Amino acid sequence: MDKKSLVNVLERTAEVLELIGENPFKVKNYQSAARALEEDPRELQELESLQFIGIPRLGKPMAQALIDTLKTGEFEPLLEASKDVPPGVLEMFVVRGIGAKKIRALWDAGLTSLEELK
């Protein structure tokens, strides 16, 4: 796993949290953490050796989740957030031009896959 993959998983977590109607401050926390990690000039190996401590807008729980992700390959907050979302709904994130709010509206309208969206 590389630094860009970690940024992507933080961004996806923010999207899924927004999709399920999570507190907007929690969504913003993941978005801010993704930006902070992306903007940090250090290499992943250095950040990992520092246990992600010292990155602005990235608290200890988030840092620990990133460390665990590097060990397991799974980002637990994303797994937890997406457990009740149909896989087809999550696939809709690949469609350019629609975000979490639009996907939620489609899901609420009964669309649960890319096939149904087509």
PDB file of C-alpha atoms in Angstrom:
ATOM      1  CA  MET A   1       0.000   0.000   0.000  1.00  0.00           C
ATOM      2  CA  ASP A   2       1.278   3.463  -0.825  1.00  0.00           C
ATOM      3  CA  LYS A   3       0.541   6.975   0.418  1.00  0.00           C
ATOM      4  CA  LYS A   4      -1.941   7.672  -2.392  1.00  0.00           C
ATOM      5  CA  SER A   5      -3.880   4.519  -1.466  1.00  0.00           C
ATOM      6  CA  LEU A   6      -4.194   5.754   2.111  1.00  0.00           C
ATOM      7  CA  VAL A   7      -5.400   9.145   0.886  1.00  0.00           C
ATOM      8  CA  ASN A   8      -7.952   7.389  -1.329  1.00  0.00           C
ATOM      9  CA  VAL A   9      -9.247   5.246   1.521  1.00  0.00           C
ATOM     10  CA  LEU A  10      -9.706   8.337   3.716  1.00  0.00           C
ATOM     11  CA  GLU A  11     -11.570  10.107   0.907  1.00  0.00           C
ATOM     12  CA  ARG A  12     -13.766   7.056   0.251  1.00  0.00           C
ATOM     13  CA  THR A  13     -14.552   6.798   3.958  1.00  0.00           C
ATOM     14  CA  ALA A  14     -15.682  10.430   3.951  1.00  0.00           C
ATOM     15  CA  GLU A  15     -17.906   9.735   0.927  1.00  0.00           C
ATOM     16  CA  VAL A  16     -19.491   6.665   2.506  1.00  0.00           C
ATOM     17  CA  LEU A  17     -20.049   8.483   5.794  1.00  0.00           C
ATOM     18  CA  GLU A  18     -21.771  11.286   3.897  1.00  0.00           C
ATOM     19  CA  LEU A  19     -23.814   8.692   1.998  1.00  0.00           C
ATOM     20  CA  ILE A  20     -25.119   7.093   5.186  1.00  0.00           C
ATOM     21  CA  GLY A  21     -25.917  10.467   6.763  1.00  0.00           C
ATOM     22  CA  GLU A  22     -23.138  10.541   9.340  1.00  0.00           C
ATOM     23  CA  ASN A  23     -22.384  13.721  11.274  1.00  0.00           C
ATOM     24  CA  PRO A  24     -20.954  16.315   8.833  1.00  0.00           C
ATOM     25  CA  PHE A  25     -18.109  17.070  11.244  1.00  0.00           C
ATOM     26  CA  LYS A  26     -16.996  13.438  11.093  1.00  0.00           C
ATOM     27  CA  VAL A  27     -17.124  13.551   7.290  1.00  0.00           C
ATOM     28  CA  LYS A  28     -15.048  16.730   7.293  1.00  0.00           C
ATOM     29  CA  ASN A  29     -12.567  15.114   9.671  1.00  0.00           C
ATOM     30  CA  TYR A  30     -11.833  12.358   7.135  1.00  0.00           C
ATOM     31  CA  GLN A  31     -11.650  14.854   4.267  1.00  0.00           C
ATOM     32  CA  SER A  32      -9.217  17.020   6.225  1.00  0.00           C
ATOM     33  CA  ALA A  33      -7.105  14.020   7.174  1.00  0.00           C
ATOM     34  CA  ALA A  34      -6.925  12.970   3.514  1.00  0.00           C
ATOM     35  CA  ARG A  35      -5.792  16.445   2.442  1.00  0.00           C
ATOM     36  CA  ALA A  36      -3.247  16.658   5.266  1.00  0.00           C
ATOM     37  CA  LEU A  37      -1.746  13.288   4.379  1.00  0.00           C
ATOM     38  CA  GLU A  38      -1.668  14.146   0.691  1.00  0.00           C
ATOM     39  CA  GLU A  39      -0.010  17.514   1.308  1.00  0.00           C
ATOM     40  CA  ASP A  40       2.607  16.159   3.712  1.00  0.00           C
ATOM     41  CA  PRO A  41       5.898  16.076   1.787  1.00  0.00           C
ATOM     42  CA  ARG A  42       7.343  13.096   3.667  1.00  0.00           C
ATOM     43  CA  GLU A  43       7.431   9.586   2.258  1.00  0.00           C
ATOM     44  CA  LEU A  44       5.109   6.914   3.619  1.00  0.00           C
ATOM     45  CA  GLN A  45       7.955   5.001   5.261  1.00  0.00           C
ATOM     46  CA  GLU A  46       8.926   8.065   7.298  1.00  0.00           C
ATOM     47  CA  LEU A  47       5.317   8.772   8.276  1.00  0.00           C
ATOM     48  CA  GLU A  48       4.851   5.157   9.287  1.00  0.00           C
ATOM     49  CA  SER A  49       8.008   5.223  11.427  1.00  0.00           C
ATOM     50  CA  LEU A  50       6.604   8.336  13.144  1.00  0.00           C
ATOM     51  CA  GLN A  51       3.275   6.473  13.481  1.00  0.00           C
ATOM     52  CA  PHE A  52       1.626   9.355  11.598  1.00  0.00           C
ATOM     53  CA  ILE A  53       2.078  11.582  14.660  1.00  0.00           C
ATOM     54  CA  GLY A  54       2.596  15.237  13.858  1.00  0.00           C
ATOM     55  CA  ILE A  55       0.475  15.436  10.736  1.00  0.00           C
ATOM     56  CA  PRO A  56      -1.906  18.371  11.178  1.00  0.00           C
ATOM     57  CA  ARG A  57      -5.618  17.454  11.277  1.00  0.00           C
ATOM     58  CA  LEU A  58      -4.825  13.780  11.785  1.00  0.00           C
ATOM     59  CA  GLY A  59      -5.528  12.707  15.355  1.00  0.00           C
ATOM     60  CA  LYS A  60      -4.290   9.681  17.263  1.00  0.00           C
ATOM     61  CA  PRO A  61      -7.297   7.423  16.510  1.00  0.00           C
ATOM     62  CA  MET A  62      -6.997   8.150  12.781  1.00  0.00           C
ATOM     63  CA  ALA A  63      -3.232   7.620  12.924  1.00  0.00           C
ATOM     64  CA  GLN A  64      -3.752   4.253  14.602  1.00  0.00           C
ATOM     65  CA  ALA A  65      -6.327   3.253  11.990  1.00  0.00           C
ATOM     66  CA  LEU A  66      -3.790   4.070   9.256  1.00  0.00           C
ATOM     67  CA  ILE A  67      -1.089   2.026  10.991  1.00  0.00           C
ATOM     68  CA  ASP A  68      -3.515  -0.896  11.270  1.00  0.00           C
ATOM     69  CA  THR A  69      -4.379  -0.498   7.589  1.00  0.00           C
ATOM     70  CA  LEU A  70      -0.742  -0.810   6.603  1.00  0.00           C
ATOM     71  CA  LYS A  71      -0.556  -4.045   8.607  1.00  0.00           C
ATOM     72  CA  THR A  72      -3.842  -5.609   7.489  1.00  0.00           C
ATOM     73  CA  GLY A  73      -4.665  -3.955   4.181  1.00  0.00           C
ATOM     74  CA  GLU A  74      -8.128  -3.082   5.508  1.00  0.00           C
ATOM     75  CA  PHE A  75      -9.308   0.325   6.777  1.00  0.00           C
ATOM     76  CA  GLU A  76     -11.653  -0.571   9.605  1.00  0.00           C
ATOM     77  CA  PRO A  77     -13.611   2.741   9.655  1.00  0.00           C
ATOM     78  CA  LEU A  78     -14.481   2.254   5.966  1.00  0.00           C
ATOM     79  CA  LEU A  79     -15.533  -1.349   6.521  1.00  0.00           C
ATOM     80  CA  GLU A  80     -17.710  -0.290   9.446  1.00  0.00           C
ATOM     81  CA  ALA A  81     -19.306   2.609   7.532  1.00  0.00           C
ATOM     82  CA  SER A  82     -20.073   0.526   4.456  1.00  0.00           C
ATOM     83  CA  LYS A  83     -21.373  -2.618   6.171  1.00  0.00           C
ATOM     84  CA  ASP A  84     -25.051  -1.691   5.657  1.00  0.00           C
ATOM     85  CA  VAL A  85     -24.647  -0.240   2.168  1.00  0.00           C
ATOM     86  CA  PRO A  86     -25.365  -2.546  -0.780  1.00  0.00           C
ATOM     87  CA  PRO A  87     -22.205  -3.184  -2.833  1.00  0.00           C
ATOM     88  CA  GLY A  88     -23.933  -1.883  -5.963  1.00  0.00           C
ATOM     89  CA  VAL A  89     -24.557   1.451  -4.291  1.00  0.00           C
ATOM     90  CA  LEU A  90     -20.863   1.735  -3.420  1.00  0.00           C
ATOM     91  CA  GLU A  91     -19.989   1.011  -7.058  1.00  0.00           C
ATOM     92  CA  MET A  92     -21.874   4.163  -8.071  1.00  0.00           C
ATOM     93  CA  PHE A  93     -18.967   6.227  -6.744  1.00  0.00           C
ATOM     94  CA  VAL A  94     -17.058   5.398  -9.934  1.00  0.00           C
ATOM     95  CA  VAL A  95     -19.557   7.386 -12.025  1.00  0.00           C
ATOM     96  CA  ARG A  96     -18.070  10.756 -12.793  1.00  0.00           C
ATOM     97  CA  GLY A  97     -20.228  13.693 -11.807  1.00  0.00           C
ATOM     98  CA  ILE A  98     -22.248  12.148  -9.010  1.00  0.00           C
ATOM     99  CA  GLY A  99     -21.327  12.318  -5.377  1.00  0.00           C
ATOM    100  CA  ALA A 100     -22.614  10.987  -2.100  1.00  0.00           C
ATOM    101  CA  LYS A 101     -25.759  13.138  -1.977  1.00  0.00           C
ATOM    102  CA  LYS A 102     -26.863  12.154  -5.476  1.00  0.00           C
ATOM    103  CA  ILE A 103     -26.040   8.500  -4.813  1.00  0.00           C
ATOM    104  CA  ARG A 104     -28.108   8.665  -1.618  1.00  0.00           C
ATOM    105  CA  ALA A 105     -31.041  10.084  -3.579  1.00  0.00           C
ATOM    106  CA  LEU A 106     -30.724   7.281  -6.139  1.00  0.00           C
ATOM    107  CA  TRP A 107     -30.499   4.683  -3.374  1.00  0.00           C
ATOM    108  CA  ASP A 108     -33.571   6.156  -1.674  1.00  0.00           C
ATOM    109  CA  ALA A 109     -35.366   5.941  -5.027  1.00  0.00           C
ATOM    110  CA  GLY A 110     -34.654   2.213  -5.118  1.00  0.00           C
ATOM    111  CA  LEU A 111     -31.600   2.063  -7.371  1.00  0.00           C
ATOM    112  CA  THR A 112     -29.006  -0.238  -5.845  1.00  0.00           C
ATOM    113  CA  SER A 113     -26.618  -1.010  -8.701  1.00  0.00           C
ATOM    114  CA  LEU A 114     -24.883   0.477 -11.716  1.00  0.00           C
ATOM    115  CA  GLU A 115     -27.034  -1.733 -13.955  1.00  0.00           C
ATOM    116  CA  GLU A 116     -30.208  -0.260 -12.520  1.00  0.00           C
ATOM    117  CA  LEU A 117     -28.735   3.221 -12.926  1.00  0.00           C
ATOM    118  CA  LYS A 118     -28.092   2.587 -16.636  1.00  0.00           C
TER     119      LYS A 118
END
